[in-house]
Short mmCIF file of N, CA and C in Angstrom, two decimals:
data_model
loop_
_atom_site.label_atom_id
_atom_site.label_comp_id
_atom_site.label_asym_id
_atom_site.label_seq_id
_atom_site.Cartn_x
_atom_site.Cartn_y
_atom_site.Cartn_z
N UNK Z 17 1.64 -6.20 -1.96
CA UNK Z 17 1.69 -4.84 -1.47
C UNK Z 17 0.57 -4.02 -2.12
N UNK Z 18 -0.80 -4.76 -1.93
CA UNK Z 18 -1.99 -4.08 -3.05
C UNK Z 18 -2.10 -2.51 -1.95
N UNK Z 19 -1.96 -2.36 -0.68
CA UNK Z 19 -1.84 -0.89 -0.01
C UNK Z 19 -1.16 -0.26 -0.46
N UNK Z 20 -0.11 -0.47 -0.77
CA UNK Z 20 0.40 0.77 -1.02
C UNK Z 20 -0.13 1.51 -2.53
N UNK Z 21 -0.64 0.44 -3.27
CA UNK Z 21 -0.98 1.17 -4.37
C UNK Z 21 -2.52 1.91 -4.30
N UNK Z 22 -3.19 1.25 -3.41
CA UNK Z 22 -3.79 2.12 -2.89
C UNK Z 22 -4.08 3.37 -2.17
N UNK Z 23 -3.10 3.69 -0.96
CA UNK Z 23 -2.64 4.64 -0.60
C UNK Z 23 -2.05 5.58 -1.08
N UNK Z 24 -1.12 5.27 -2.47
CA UNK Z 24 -0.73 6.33 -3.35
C UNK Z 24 -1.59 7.04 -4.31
N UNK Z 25 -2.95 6.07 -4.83
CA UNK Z 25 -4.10 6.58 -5.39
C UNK Z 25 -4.51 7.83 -4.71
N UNK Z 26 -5.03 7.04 -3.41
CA UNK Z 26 -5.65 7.88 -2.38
C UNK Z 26 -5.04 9.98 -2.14
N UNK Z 27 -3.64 9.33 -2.07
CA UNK Z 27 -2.71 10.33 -1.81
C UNK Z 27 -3.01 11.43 -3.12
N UNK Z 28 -2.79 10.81 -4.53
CA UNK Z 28 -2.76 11.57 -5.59
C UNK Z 28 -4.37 12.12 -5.63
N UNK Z 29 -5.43 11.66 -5.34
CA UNK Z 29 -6.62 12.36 -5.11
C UNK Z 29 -6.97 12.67 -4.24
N UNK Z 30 -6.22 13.22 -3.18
CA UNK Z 30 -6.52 14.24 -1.96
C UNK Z 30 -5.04 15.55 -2.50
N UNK Z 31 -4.37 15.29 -3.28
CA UNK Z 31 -3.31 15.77 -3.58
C UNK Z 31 -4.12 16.76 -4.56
N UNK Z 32 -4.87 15.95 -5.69
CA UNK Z 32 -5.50 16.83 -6.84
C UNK Z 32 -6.68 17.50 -6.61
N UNK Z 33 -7.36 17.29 -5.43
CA UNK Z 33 -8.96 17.95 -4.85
C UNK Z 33 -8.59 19.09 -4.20
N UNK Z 34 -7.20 19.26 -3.27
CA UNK Z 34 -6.50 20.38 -2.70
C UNK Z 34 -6.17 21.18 -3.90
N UNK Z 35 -5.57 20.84 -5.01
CA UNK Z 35 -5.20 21.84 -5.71
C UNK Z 35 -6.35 22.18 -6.99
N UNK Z 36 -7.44 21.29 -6.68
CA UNK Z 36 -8.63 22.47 -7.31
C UNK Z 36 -9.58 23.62 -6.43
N UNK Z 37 -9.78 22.81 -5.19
CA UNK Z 37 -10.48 23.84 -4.37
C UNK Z 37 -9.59 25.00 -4.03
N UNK Z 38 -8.26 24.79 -3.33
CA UNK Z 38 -7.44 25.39 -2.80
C UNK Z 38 -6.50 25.81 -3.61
N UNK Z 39 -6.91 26.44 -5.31
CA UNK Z 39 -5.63 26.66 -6.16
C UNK Z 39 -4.94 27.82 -6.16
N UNK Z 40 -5.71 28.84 -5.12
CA UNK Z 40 -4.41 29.84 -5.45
C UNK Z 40 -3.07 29.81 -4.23
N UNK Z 41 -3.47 28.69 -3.40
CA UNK Z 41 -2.34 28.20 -1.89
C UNK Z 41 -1.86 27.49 -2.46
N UNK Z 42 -0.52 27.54 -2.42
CA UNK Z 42 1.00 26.72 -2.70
C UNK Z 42 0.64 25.76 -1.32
N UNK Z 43 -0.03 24.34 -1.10
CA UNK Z 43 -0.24 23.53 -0.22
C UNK Z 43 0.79 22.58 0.00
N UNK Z 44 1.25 22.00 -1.27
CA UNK Z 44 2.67 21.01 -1.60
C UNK Z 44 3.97 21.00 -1.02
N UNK Z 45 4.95 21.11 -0.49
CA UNK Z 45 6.41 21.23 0.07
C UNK Z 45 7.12 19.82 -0.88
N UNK Z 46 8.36 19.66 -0.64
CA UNK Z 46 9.00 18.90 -0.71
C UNK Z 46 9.29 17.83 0.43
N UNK Z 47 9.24 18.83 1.37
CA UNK Z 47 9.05 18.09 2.68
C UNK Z 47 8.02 17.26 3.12
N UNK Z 48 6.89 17.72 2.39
CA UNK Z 48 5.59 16.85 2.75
C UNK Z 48 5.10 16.23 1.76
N UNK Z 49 5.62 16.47 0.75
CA UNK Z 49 5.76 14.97 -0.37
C UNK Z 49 6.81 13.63 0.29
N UNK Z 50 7.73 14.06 0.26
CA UNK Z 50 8.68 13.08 1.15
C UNK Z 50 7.88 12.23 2.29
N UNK Z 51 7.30 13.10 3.16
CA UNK Z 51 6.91 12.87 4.36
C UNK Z 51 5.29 11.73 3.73
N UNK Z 52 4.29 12.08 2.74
CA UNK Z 52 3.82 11.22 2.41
C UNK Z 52 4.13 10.29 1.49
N UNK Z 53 5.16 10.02 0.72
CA UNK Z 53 5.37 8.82 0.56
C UNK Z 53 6.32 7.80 1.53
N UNK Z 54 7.27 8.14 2.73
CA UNK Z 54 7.71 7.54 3.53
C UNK Z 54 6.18 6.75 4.44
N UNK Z 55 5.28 7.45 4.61
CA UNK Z 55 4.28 6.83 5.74
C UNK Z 55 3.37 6.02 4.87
N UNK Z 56 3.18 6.44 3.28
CA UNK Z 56 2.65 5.28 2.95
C UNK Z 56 3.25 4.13 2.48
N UNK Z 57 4.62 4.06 2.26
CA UNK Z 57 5.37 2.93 2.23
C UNK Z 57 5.23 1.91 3.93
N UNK Z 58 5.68 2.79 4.97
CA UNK Z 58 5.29 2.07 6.34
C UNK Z 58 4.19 1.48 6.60
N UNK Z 59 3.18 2.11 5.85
CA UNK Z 59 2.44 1.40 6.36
C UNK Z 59 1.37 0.39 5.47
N UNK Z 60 1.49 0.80 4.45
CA UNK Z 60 1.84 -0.87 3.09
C UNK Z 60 2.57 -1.61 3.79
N UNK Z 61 3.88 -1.66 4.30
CA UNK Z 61 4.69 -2.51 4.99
C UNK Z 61 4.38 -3.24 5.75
N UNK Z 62 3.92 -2.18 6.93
CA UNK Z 62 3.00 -2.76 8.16
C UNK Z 62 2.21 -3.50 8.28
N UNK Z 63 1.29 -3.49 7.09
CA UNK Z 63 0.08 -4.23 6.69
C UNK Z 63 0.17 -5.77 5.97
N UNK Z 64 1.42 -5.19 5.72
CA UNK Z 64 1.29 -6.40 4.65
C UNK Z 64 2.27 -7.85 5.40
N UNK Z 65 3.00 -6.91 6.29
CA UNK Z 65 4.25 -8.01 7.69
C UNK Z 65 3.45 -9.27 7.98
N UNK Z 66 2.42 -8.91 8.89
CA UNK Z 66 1.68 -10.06 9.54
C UNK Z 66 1.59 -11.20 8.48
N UNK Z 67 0.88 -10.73 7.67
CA UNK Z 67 0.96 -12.17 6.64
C UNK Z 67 1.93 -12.39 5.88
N UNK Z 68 3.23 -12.03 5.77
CA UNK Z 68 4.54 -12.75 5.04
C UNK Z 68 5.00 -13.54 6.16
N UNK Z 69 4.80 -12.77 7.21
CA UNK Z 69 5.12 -13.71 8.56
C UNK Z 69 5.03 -14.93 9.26
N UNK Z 70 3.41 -15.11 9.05
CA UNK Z 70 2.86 -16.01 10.20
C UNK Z 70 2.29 -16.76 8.50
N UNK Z 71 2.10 -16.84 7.57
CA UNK Z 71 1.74 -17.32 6.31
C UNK Z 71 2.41 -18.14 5.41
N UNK Z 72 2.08 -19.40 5.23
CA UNK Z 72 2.96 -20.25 4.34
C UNK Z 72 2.48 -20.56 3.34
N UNK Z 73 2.81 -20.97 1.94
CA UNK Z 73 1.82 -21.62 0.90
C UNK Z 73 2.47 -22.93 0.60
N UNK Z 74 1.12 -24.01 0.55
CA UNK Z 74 1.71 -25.21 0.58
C UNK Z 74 1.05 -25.79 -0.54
N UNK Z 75 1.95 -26.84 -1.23
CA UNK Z 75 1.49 -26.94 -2.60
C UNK Z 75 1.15 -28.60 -2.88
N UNK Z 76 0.35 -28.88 -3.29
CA UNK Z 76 -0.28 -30.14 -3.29
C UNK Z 76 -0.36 -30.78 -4.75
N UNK Z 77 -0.23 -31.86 -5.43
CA UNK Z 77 -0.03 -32.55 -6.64
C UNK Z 77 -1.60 -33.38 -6.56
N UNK Z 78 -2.30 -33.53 -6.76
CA UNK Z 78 -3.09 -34.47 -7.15
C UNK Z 78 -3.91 -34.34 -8.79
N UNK Z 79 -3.07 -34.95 -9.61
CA UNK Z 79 -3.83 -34.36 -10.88
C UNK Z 79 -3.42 -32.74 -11.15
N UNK Z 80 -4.07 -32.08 -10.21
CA UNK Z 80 -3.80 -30.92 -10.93
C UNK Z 80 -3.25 -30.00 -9.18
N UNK Z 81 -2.26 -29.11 -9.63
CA UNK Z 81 -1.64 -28.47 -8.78
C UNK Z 81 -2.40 -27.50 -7.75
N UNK Z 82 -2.73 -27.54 -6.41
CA UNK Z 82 -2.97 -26.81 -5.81
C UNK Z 82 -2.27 -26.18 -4.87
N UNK Z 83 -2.88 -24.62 -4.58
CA UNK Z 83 -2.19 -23.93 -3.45
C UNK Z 83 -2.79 -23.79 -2.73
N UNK Z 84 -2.42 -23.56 -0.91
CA UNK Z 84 -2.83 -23.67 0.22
C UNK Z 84 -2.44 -22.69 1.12
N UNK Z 85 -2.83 -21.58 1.81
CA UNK Z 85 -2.44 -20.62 2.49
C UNK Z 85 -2.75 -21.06 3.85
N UNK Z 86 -1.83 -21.55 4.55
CA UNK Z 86 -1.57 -21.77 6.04
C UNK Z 86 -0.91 -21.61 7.04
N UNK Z 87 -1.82 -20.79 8.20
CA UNK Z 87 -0.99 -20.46 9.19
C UNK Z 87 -0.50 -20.98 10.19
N UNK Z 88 0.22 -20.65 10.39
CA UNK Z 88 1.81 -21.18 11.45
C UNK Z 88 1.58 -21.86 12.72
#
């Protein structure tokens, strides 16, 4: 889920650039904190579906252990 930790970066520095340019506007709600962390959870989610999905890891012994990412 490396998006979402990205998207929350993202979020917290569009969050902190609003409240230096724009510091004497109350920009923040509760409602729209809520509202951005619900859409960046969806869509970390979203992103990340296709490949838990259609993605298998297959593991091989020869000497030394390998992994294999293969699709379906």
């Amino acid at each position: 889920m490396f998006e979402v930790s990205v998207f929350t970066l993202t979020a917290i520095a569009a969050d902190r650039y609003q409240a230096i340019v724009y510091r004497l506007i109350n920009h923040q709600s509760r409602q729209r904190t809520k509202m951005a962390i619900v859409t960046i959870w969806v869509l970390g989610i979203s992103l990340a579906l296709p490949q838990a999905l259609w993605l298998r890891v297959c593991l091989q012994w020869d000497e030394v252990l390998k992994l294999y990412k293969v699709s379906h």
